[in-house]
XYZ file of C-alpha atoms in Angstrom:
645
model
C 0.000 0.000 0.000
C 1.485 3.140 -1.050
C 1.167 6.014 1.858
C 0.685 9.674 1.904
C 4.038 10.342 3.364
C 5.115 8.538 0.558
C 3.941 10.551 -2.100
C 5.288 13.761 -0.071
C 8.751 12.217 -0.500
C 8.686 11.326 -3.945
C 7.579 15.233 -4.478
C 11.380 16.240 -4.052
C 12.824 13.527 -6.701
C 13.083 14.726 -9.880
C 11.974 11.469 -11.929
C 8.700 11.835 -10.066
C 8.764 15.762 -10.902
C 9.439 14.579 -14.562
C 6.492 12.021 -14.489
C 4.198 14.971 -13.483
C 4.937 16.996 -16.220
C 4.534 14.137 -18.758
C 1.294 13.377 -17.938
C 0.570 17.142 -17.744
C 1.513 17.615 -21.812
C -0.215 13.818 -22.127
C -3.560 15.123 -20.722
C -3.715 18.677 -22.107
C -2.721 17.527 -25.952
C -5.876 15.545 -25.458
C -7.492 18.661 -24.007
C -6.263 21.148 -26.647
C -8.510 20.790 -29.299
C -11.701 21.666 -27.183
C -9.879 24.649 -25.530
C -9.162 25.959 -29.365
C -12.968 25.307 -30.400
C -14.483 27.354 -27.513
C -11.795 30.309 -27.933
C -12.649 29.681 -31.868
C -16.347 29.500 -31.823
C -16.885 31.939 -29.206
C -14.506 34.900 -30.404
C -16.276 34.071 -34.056
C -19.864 34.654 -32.385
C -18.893 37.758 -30.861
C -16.767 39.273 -34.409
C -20.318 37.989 -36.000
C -22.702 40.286 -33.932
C -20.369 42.831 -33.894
C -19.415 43.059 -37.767
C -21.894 45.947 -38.581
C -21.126 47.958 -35.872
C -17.645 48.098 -35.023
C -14.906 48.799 -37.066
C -13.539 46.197 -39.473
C -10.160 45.665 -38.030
C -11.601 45.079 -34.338
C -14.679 43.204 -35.606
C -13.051 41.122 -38.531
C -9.249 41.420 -39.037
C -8.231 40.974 -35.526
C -10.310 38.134 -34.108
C -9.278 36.407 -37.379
C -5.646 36.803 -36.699
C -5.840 35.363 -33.564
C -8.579 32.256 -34.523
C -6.039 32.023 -37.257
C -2.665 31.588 -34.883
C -4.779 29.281 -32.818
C -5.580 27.037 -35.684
C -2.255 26.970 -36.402
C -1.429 26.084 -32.702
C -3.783 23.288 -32.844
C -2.399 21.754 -35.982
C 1.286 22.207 -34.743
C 0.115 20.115 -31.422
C -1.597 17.586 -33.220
C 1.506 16.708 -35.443
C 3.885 17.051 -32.150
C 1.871 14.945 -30.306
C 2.608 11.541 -31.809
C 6.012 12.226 -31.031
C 5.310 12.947 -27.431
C 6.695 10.060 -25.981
C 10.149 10.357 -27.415
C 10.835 13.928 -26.020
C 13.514 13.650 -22.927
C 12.638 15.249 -19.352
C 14.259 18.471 -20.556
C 12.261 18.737 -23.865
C 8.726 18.261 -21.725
C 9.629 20.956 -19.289
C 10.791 23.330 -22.318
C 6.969 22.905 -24.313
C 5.378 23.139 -20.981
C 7.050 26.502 -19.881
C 6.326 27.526 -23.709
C 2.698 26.627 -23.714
C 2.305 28.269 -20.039
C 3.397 32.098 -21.969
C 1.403 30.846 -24.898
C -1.630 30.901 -22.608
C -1.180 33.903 -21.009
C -0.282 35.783 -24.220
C -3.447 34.336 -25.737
C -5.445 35.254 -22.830
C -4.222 38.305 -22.749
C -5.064 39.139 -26.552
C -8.298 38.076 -26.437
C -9.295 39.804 -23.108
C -7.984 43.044 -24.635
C -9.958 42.521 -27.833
C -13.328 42.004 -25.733
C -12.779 44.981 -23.458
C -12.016 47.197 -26.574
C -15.001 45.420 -28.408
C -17.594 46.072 -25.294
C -18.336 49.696 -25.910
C -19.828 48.758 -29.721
C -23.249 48.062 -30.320
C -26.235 47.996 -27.841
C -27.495 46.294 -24.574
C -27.403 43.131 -25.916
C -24.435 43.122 -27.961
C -22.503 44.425 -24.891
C -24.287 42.037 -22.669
C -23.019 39.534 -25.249
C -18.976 40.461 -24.994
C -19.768 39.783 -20.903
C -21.075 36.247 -21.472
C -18.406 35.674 -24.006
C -15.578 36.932 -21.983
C -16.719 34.922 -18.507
C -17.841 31.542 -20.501
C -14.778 31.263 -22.562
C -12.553 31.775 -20.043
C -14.220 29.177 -17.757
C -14.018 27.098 -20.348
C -10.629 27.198 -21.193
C -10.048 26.838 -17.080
C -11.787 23.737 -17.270
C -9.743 22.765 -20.440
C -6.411 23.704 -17.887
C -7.002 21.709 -15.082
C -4.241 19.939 -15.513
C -1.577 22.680 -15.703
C -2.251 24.598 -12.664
C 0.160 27.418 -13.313
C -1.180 27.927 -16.882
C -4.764 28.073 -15.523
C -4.494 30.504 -12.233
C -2.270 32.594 -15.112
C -5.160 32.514 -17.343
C -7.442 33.433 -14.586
C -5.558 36.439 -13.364
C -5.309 37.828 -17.084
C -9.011 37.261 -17.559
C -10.963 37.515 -14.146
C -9.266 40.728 -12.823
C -9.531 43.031 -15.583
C -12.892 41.541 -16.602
C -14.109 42.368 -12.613
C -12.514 45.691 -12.240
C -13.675 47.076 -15.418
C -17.116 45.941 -15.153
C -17.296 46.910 -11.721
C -16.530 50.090 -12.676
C -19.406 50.660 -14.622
C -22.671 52.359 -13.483
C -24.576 49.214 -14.572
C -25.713 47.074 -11.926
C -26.418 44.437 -14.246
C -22.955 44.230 -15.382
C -21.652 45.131 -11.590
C -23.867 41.966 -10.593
C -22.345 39.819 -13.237
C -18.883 40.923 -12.653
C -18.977 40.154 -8.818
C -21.013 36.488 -10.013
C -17.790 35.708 -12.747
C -15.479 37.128 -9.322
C -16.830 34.780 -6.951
C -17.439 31.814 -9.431
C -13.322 32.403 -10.253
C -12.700 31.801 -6.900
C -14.636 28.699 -6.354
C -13.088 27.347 -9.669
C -9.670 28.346 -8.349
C -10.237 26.087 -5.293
C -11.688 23.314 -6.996
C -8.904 23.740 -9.555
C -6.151 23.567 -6.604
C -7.582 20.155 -5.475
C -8.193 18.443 -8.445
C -4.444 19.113 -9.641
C -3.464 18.262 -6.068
C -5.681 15.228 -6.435
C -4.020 14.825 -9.959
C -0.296 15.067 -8.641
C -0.927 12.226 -6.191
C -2.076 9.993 -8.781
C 0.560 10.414 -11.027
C 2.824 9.946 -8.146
C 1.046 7.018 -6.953
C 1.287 5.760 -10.638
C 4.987 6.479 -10.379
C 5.438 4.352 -6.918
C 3.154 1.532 -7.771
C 5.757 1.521 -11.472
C 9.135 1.975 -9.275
C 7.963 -0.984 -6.946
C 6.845 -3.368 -10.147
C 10.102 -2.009 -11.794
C 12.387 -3.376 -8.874
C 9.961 -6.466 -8.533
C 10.596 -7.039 -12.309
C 14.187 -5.982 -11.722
C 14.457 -8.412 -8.403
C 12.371 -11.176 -11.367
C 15.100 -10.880 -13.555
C 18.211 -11.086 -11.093
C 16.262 -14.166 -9.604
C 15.400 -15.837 -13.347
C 19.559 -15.045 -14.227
C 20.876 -16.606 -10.931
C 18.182 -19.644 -11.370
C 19.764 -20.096 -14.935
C 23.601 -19.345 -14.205
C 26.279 -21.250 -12.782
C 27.761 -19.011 -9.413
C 31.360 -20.874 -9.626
C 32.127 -20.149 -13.642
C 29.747 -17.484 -14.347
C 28.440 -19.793 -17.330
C 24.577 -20.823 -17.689
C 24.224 -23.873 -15.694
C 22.031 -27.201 -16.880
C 19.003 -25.720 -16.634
C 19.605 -22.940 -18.877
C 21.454 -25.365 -21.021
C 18.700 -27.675 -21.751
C 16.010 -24.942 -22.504
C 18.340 -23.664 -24.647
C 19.217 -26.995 -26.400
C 15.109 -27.329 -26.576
C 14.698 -23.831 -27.940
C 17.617 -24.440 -30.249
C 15.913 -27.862 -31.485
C 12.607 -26.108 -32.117
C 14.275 -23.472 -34.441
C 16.254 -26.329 -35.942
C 13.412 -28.426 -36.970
C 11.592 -26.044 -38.389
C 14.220 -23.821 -40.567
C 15.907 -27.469 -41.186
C 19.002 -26.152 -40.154
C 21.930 -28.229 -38.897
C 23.328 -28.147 -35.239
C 25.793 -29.694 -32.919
C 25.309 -30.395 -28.778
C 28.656 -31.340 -27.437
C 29.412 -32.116 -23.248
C 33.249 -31.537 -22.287
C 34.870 -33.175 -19.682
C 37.887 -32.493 -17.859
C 40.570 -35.105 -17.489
C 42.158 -35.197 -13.761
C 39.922 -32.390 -12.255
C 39.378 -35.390 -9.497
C 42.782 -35.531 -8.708
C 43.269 -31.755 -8.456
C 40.302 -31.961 -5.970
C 41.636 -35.049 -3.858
C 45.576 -34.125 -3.821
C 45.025 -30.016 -3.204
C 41.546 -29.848 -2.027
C 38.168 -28.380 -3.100
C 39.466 -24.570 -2.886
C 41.785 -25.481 -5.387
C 39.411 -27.052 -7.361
C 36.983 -23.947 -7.854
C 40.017 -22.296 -9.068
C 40.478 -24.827 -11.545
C 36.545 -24.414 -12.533
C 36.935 -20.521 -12.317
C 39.737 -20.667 -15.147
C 38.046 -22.818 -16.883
C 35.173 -20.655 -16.890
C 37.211 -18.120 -18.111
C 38.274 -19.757 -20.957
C 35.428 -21.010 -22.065
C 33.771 -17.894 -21.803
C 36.511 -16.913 -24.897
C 35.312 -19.377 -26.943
C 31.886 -18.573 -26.664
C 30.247 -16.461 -29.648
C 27.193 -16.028 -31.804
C 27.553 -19.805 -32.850
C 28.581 -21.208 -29.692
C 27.017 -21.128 -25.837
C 28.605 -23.031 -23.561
C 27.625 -24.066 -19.885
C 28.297 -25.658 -17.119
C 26.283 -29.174 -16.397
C 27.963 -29.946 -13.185
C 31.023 -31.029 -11.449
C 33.807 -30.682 -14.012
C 31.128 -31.248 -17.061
C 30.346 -28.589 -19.586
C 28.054 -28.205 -22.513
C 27.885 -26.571 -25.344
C 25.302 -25.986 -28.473
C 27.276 -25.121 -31.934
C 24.399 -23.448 -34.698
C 25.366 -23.416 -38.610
C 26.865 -26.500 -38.565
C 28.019 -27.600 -42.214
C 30.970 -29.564 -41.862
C 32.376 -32.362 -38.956
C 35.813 -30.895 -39.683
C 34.149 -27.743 -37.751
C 33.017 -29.179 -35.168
C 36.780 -30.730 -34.743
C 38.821 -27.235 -35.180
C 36.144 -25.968 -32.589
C 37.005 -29.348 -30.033
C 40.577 -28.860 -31.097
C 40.696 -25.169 -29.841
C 38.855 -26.016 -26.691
C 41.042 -28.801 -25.967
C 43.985 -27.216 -26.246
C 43.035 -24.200 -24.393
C 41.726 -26.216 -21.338
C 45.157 -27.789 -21.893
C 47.217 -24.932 -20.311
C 48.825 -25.105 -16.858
C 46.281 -23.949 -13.857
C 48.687 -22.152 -11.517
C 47.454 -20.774 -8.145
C 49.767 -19.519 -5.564
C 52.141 -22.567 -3.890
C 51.017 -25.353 -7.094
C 50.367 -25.975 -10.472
C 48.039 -28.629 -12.451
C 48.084 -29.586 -15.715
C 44.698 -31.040 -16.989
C 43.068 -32.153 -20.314
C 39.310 -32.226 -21.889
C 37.836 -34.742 -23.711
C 34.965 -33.968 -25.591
C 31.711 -35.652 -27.783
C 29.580 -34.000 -30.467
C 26.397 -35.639 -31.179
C 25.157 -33.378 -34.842
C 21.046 -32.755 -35.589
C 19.489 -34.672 -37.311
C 22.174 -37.378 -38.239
C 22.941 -38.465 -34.447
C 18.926 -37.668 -33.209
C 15.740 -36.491 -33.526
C 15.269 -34.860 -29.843
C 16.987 -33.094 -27.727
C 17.039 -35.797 -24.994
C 18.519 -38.062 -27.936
C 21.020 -36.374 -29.004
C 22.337 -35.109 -25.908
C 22.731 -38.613 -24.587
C 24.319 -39.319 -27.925
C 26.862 -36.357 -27.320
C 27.483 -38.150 -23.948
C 28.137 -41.592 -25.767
C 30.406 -39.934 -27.809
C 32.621 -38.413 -25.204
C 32.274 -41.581 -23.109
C 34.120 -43.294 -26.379
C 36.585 -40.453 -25.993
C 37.804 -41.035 -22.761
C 37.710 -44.360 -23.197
C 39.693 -44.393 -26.711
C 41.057 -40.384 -27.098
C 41.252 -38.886 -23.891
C 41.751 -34.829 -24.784
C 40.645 -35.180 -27.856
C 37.143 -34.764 -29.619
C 34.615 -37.553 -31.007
C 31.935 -37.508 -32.971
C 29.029 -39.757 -32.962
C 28.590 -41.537 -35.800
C 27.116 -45.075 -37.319
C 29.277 -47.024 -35.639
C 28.721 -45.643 -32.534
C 25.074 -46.181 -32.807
C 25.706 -49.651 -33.768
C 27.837 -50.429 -30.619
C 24.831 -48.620 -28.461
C 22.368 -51.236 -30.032
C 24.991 -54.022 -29.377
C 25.477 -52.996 -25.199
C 21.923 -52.155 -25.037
C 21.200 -55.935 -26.190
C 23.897 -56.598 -23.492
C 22.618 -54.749 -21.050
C 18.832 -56.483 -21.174
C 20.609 -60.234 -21.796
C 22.538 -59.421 -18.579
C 18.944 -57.538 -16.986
C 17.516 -60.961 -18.268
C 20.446 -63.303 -17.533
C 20.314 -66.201 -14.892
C 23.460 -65.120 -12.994
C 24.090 -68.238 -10.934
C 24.085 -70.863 -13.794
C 25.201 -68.356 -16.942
C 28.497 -66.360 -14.481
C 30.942 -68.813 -14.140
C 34.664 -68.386 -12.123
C 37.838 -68.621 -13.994
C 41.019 -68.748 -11.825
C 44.636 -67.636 -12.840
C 47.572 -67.961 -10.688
C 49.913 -65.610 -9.115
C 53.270 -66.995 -8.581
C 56.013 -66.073 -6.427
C 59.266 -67.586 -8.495
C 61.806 -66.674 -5.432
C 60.116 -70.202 -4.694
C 58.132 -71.287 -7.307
C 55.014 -71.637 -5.002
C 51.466 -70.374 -6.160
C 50.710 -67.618 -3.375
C 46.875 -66.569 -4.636
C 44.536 -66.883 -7.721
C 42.545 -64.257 -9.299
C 39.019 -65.158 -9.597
C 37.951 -64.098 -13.150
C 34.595 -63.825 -14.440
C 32.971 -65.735 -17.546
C 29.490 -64.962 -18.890
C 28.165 -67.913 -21.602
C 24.442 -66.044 -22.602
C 21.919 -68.403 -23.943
C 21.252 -65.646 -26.557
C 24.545 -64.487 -27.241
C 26.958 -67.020 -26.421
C 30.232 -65.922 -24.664
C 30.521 -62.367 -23.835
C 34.259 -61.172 -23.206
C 34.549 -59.396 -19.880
C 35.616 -56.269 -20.918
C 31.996 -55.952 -22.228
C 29.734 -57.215 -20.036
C 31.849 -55.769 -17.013
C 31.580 -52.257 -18.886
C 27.778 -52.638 -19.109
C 26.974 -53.482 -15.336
C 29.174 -50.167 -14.384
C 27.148 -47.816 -16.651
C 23.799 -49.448 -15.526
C 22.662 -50.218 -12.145
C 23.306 -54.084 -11.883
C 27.063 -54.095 -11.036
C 26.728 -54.586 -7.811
C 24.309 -57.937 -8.561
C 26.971 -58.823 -10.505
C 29.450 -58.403 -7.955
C 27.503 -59.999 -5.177
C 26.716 -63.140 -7.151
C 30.514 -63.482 -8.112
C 31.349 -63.424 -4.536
C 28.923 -65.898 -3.227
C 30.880 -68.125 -5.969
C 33.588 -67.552 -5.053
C 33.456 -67.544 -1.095
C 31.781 -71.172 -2.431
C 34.555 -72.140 -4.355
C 37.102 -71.807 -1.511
C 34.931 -73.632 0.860
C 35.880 -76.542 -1.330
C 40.023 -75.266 -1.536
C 42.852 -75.705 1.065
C 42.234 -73.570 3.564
C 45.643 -72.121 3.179
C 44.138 -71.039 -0.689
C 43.855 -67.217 -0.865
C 41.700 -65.555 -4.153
C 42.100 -62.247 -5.207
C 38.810 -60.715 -6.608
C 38.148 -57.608 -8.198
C 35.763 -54.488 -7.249
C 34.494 -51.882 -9.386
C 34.556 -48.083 -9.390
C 31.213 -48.243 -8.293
C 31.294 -50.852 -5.683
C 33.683 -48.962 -3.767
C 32.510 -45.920 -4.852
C 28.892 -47.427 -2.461
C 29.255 -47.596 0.936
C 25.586 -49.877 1.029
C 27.339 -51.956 -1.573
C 30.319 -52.678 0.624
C 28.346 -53.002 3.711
C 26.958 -55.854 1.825
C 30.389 -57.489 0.870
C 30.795 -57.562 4.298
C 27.643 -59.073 5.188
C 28.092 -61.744 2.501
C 31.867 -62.851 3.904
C 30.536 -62.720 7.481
C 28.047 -65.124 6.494
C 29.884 -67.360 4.507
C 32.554 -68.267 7.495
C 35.602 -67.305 4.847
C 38.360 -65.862 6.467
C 38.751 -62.536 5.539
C 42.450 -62.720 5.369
C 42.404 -65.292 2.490
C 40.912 -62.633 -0.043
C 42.744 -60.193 -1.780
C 40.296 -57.904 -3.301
C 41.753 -55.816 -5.973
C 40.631 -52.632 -7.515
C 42.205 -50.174 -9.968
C 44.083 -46.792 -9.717
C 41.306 -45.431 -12.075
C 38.415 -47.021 -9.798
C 39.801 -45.273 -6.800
C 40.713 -41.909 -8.419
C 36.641 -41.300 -9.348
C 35.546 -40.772 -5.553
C 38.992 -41.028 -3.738
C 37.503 -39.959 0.229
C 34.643 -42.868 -0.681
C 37.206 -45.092 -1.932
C 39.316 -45.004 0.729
C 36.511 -45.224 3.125
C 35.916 -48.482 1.548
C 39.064 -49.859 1.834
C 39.056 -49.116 5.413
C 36.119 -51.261 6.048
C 37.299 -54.132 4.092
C 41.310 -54.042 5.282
C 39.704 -53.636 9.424
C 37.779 -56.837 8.346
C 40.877 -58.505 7.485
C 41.081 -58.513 3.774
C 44.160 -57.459 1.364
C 43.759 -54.833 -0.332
C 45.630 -54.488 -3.763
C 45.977 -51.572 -6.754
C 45.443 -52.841 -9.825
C 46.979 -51.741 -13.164
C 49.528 -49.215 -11.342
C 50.973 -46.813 -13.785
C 48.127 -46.115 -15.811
C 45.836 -43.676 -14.107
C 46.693 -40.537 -12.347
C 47.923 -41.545 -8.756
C 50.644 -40.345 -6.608
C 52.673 -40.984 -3.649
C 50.480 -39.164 -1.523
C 47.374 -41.604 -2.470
C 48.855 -44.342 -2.335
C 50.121 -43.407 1.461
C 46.631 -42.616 2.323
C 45.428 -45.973 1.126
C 45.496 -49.353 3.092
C 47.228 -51.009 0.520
C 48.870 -54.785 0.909
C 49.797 -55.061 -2.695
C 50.364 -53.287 -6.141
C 50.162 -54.894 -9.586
C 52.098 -53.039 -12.342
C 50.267 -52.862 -15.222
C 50.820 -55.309 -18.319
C 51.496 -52.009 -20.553
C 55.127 -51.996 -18.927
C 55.657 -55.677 -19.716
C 55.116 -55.433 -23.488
C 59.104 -54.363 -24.710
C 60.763 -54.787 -20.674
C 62.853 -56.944 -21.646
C 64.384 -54.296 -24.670
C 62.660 -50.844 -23.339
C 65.342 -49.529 -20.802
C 62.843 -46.962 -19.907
C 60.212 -49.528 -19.045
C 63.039 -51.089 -17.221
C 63.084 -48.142 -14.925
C 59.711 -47.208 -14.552
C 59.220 -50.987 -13.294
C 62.697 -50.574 -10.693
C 61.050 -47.334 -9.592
C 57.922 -49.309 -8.565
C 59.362 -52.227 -7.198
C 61.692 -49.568 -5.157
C 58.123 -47.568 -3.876
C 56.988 -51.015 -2.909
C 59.693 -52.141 -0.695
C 59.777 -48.673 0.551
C 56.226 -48.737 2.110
C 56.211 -52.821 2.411
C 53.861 -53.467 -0.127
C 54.330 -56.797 -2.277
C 54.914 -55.956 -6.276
C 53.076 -58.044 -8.353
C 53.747 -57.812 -11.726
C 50.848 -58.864 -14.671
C 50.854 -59.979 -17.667
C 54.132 -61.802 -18.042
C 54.177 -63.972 -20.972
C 57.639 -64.992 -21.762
C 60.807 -66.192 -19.957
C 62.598 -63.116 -21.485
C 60.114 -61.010 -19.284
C 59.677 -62.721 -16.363
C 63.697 -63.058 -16.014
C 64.269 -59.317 -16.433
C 61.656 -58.753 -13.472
C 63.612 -61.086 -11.164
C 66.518 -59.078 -11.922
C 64.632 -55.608 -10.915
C 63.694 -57.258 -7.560
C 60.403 -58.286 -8.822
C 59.608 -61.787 -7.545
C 55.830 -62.164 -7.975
C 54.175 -62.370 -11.079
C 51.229 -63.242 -13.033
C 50.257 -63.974 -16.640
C 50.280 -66.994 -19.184
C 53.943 -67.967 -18.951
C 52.626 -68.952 -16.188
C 49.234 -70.573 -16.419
C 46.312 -69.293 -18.087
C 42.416 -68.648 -15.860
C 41.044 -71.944 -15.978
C 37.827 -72.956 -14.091
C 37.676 -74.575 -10.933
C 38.076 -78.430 -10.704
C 39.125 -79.485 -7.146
C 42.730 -78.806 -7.595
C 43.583 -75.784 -9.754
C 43.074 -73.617 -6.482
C 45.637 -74.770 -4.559
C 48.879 -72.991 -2.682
């Protein structure tokens, strides 16, 4: 509710001042023409009954001089007024001071020509210049109620002289009709000073009630911009992404036009987060923000989707080899060093492009086919750029028959265990197995691990999987030595759950298995994607009594400061090392380096994928005593004797 003492203040501010006066000029170039007719037709009635009697130039030439300038008034103000609105502050205050001397000028004139016109003629003529000269100035009072300084002007020019020379006269008719115009002046004046009081507060009322929705509209905005922008990297965040990706579809579709939706990634933001914490990791996003923010243009908005994810929508898409300059200058950008004061990371971006129409025919499809495609290139070009294409549809068809045989798939009679020995040649005796999983689909025959494995991590039935491999093999060692230790391995998102490895507890508890006799085994990568979680993990399983080992060491992004902060038994060097060891002196080193961090922090080295004597003798002389691979024995099920110490 907008109060009195409200209004009072907004008196003294000069964009309320300014309102006044533009709805002063609004309301009296809607007035205008009426005040010109009664001045008009009334001054022409008078010059009319006055034509035979008085002389020609105050009868005829005079009043139509001055109906004449009025006409031309009116005409000027009817062309000015459709321009109204464009005049500044300044310009309004300028007409109104010009039309305020205007007024008095005209009154003026025409109160001169009806005193000098009076003594013509007879009763009634004279009796006519009274009428005309009180009538047409109440009029034109009426006609001024919205310029108060025009219209008390007008009434002094008029109503004085009119009174005092009609009061002069030694007719009391005219004496009675002077002191009736007199007192009916000074009623109008009052009534005139409250209705343009009355007027003021309305227009300032109008002017409130427009600040407030202004700063509500204003507050609207700021709220709407901060509901559709990302704090952190002053990008759009998801929200505004996706109705602009649905906006940007709708155009598409119906111009036909060609566009791209691509979703970055950044390659060891996790690592930045878990080795110099969080603060350094907004940093990271900041600059990255920054960047990004260069890149962006008419034909490309860019966002961020979350955590170290980014979007982006490219229009006028003709070519792939544009969409690839465009992923190569992002990726090299997003390349450059982050420095903050006391470090410095280095970082890369991997990025997917799903095109309209080729890759999808909705926004919902092709951004899940832009996030296919840079799944593929982390998997297969990490910090480079993909683009979905035919093949990549045709492997989504392939895991999404997976995915619904392994949905469909009778785990306990399709899984089966494979086992492959780990051997410690310092004396040749078998110190574990790793339990290795085999899927034989009715539908689809044998499916490799490196598939089916892939598909329960991206869907929701990993950690089935994972249960129902463990109940085999807790099952299978029941049946072993009980000196027989298994190694078995956990996914990114098993230990990534702590309900999933609350439940890998629950499932060795019950199955009377010492804990010590499994190994379980997860890799660097797995342990990188939620380190704090990971690690948690690995606490709960090592305080139950298990080993705890890193698989494929060397590959991902770990350092000496993880793997202190991990409860680690054992670390496997990846196979990659093994391929040229025994002719790579570099691989030579990288492998004596490891072996060296091992013994350092008594861990056992365990080295993978050995498949000649060459190799395995070049590891004994590192120091590297256990090994594992098919110089050794390949994974062969479980008959009663192949897990054995």
């Amino acid at each position: 509710m907008i109060r009195p003492q409200d209004l009072a203040s907004l008196r003294t501010i000069p964009a309320v001042k300014a309102a006044l006066s533009r709805s002063q000029i609004d309301a009296f170039s809607r007035q205008l023409p009426l005040l010109y007719l009664i001045l008009v037709v009334n001054s022409v009635a008078v010059a009319a009954t006055h034509a035979a009697v008085a002389p020609a130039w105050l009868a005829v030439w005079l009043p139509l001089a001055m109906c004449t300038a009025c006409a031309i008034r009116l005409v000027v103000w009817v062309r000015r007024r459709r321009h109204l609105a464009s005049l500044t502050d300044a310009e309004v205050a300028s007409r109104l001071r010009t039309t305020v001397w205007l007024i008095a000028l005209l009154g003026a004139l025409f109160t001169s020509w009806g005193l000098l016109l009076f003594p013509y003629g007879d009763a009634y003529a004279r009796a006519h210049v009274a009428f005309y000269m009180s009538i047409t100035v109440i009029g034109c009072i009426f006609c001024l109620m919205h310029m108060r300084k025009a219209a008390l002007l007008l009434t002094a020019i008029v109503i004085v002289p009119f009174s005092l020379f009609f009061l002069q006269t030694d007719n009391a008719v005219l004496v009675a009709i002077a002191v009736n115009v007199l007192l009916v002046a000074i009623a109008m004046v009052v009534i005139l000073l409250n209705y343009y009081r009355d007027f003021a507060n309305l227009v300032e009322s109008k002017h409130a009630l427009q600040a407030k929705q202004a700063e509500l509209q204003r507050l609207s905005d700021e709220n709407s911009r901060l509901a559709n922008l990302d704090i952190l990297t002053g990008l759009p965040n998801r929200r505004r992404f996706l109705a602009d990706l649905d906006a940007l579809f709708r155009t598409a579709s119906a111009g036909h036009e060609r566009f791209a939706v691509g979703v970055i990634d950044l390659d060891g933001f996790k690592q930045v987060n878990d080795l110099y914490g969080h603060g350094a990791g907004d940093r990271v996003l900041e600059e990255v923000g920054r960047r990004l923010s260069d890149v962006s243009g008419p034909r490309i908005r860019l966002a961020r989707l979350g955590g170290d994810e980014f979007g982006l929508l490219v229009t006028q898409v003709r070519e792939q080899q544009d969409l690839r300059d465009i992923g190569a200058t992002i990726c090299d950008m997003l390349r450059a060093p982050y420095a903050w004061p006391g470090a410095t990371a280095r970082l890369s971006a991997s990025l997917g492009f799903a095109i309209y129409p080729d890759a999808g025919l909705s926004p919902a499809q092709l951004f899940e086919r832009a996030d296919y495609a840079l799944y593929f290139a982390k998997e297969h070009r990490r910090g480079g750029t993909t683009i979905f294409s035919a093949e990549h549809e045709k492997q989504i068809r392939e895991l999404g028959k997976l995915e619904q045989a392994l949905r469909h798939a009778d785990l306990e009679s399709e899984m089966s265990l494979h086992f492959q020995p780990i051997i410690d040649v310092s004396c040749d005796r078998v110190v574990c197995h790793e339990a290795l999983a085999r899927w034989s689909s009715p539908a689809l025959g044998a499916v490799p691990p490196s598939l089916f494995i892939k598909v329960a991590e991206r869907s929701d039935l990993i950690h089935t999987l994972t249960a129902s491999l463990l109940r085999k093999v807790l099952s299978t060692m029941r049946e072993c030595d009980r000196a027989a230790r298994v190694a078995f391995n956990l996914s990114a998102r098993d230990i990534g759950s702590a309900q999933a490895v609350a439940k890998i507890v629950d499932i060795i508890r019950a199955s009377g298995i010492e804990p010590g006799r499994l190994t379980f085994e997860v890799t660097e990568t797995a342990v990188i994607h939620d380190f704090e979680q990971a690690a948690a993990s690995l606490e709960v399983l090592k305080r139950l009594g298990a080993n705890i080992s890193l698989d494929d060491f060397g590959t991902g992004y770990s350092s000496l400061t993880c793997i202190h902060r991990l409860p680690l038994d054992k670390i496997k060097i990846d196979r990659g090392f093994l391929d040229r060891i025994d002719t790579d002196r570099a691989a030579q080193d990288i492998v004596r380096s490891i072996v060296q961090l091992c013994r350092s922090l008594k861990l056992t080295c365990v080295a993978e994928g050995v498949q000649t004597d060459a190799q395995a003798s070049v590891l004994l002389e590192l120091g590297c005593t256990v090994m594992q691979g098919f110089y050794f024995g390949e994974p062969t099920p479980f008959d009663g004797q192949s897990v054995v110490v």
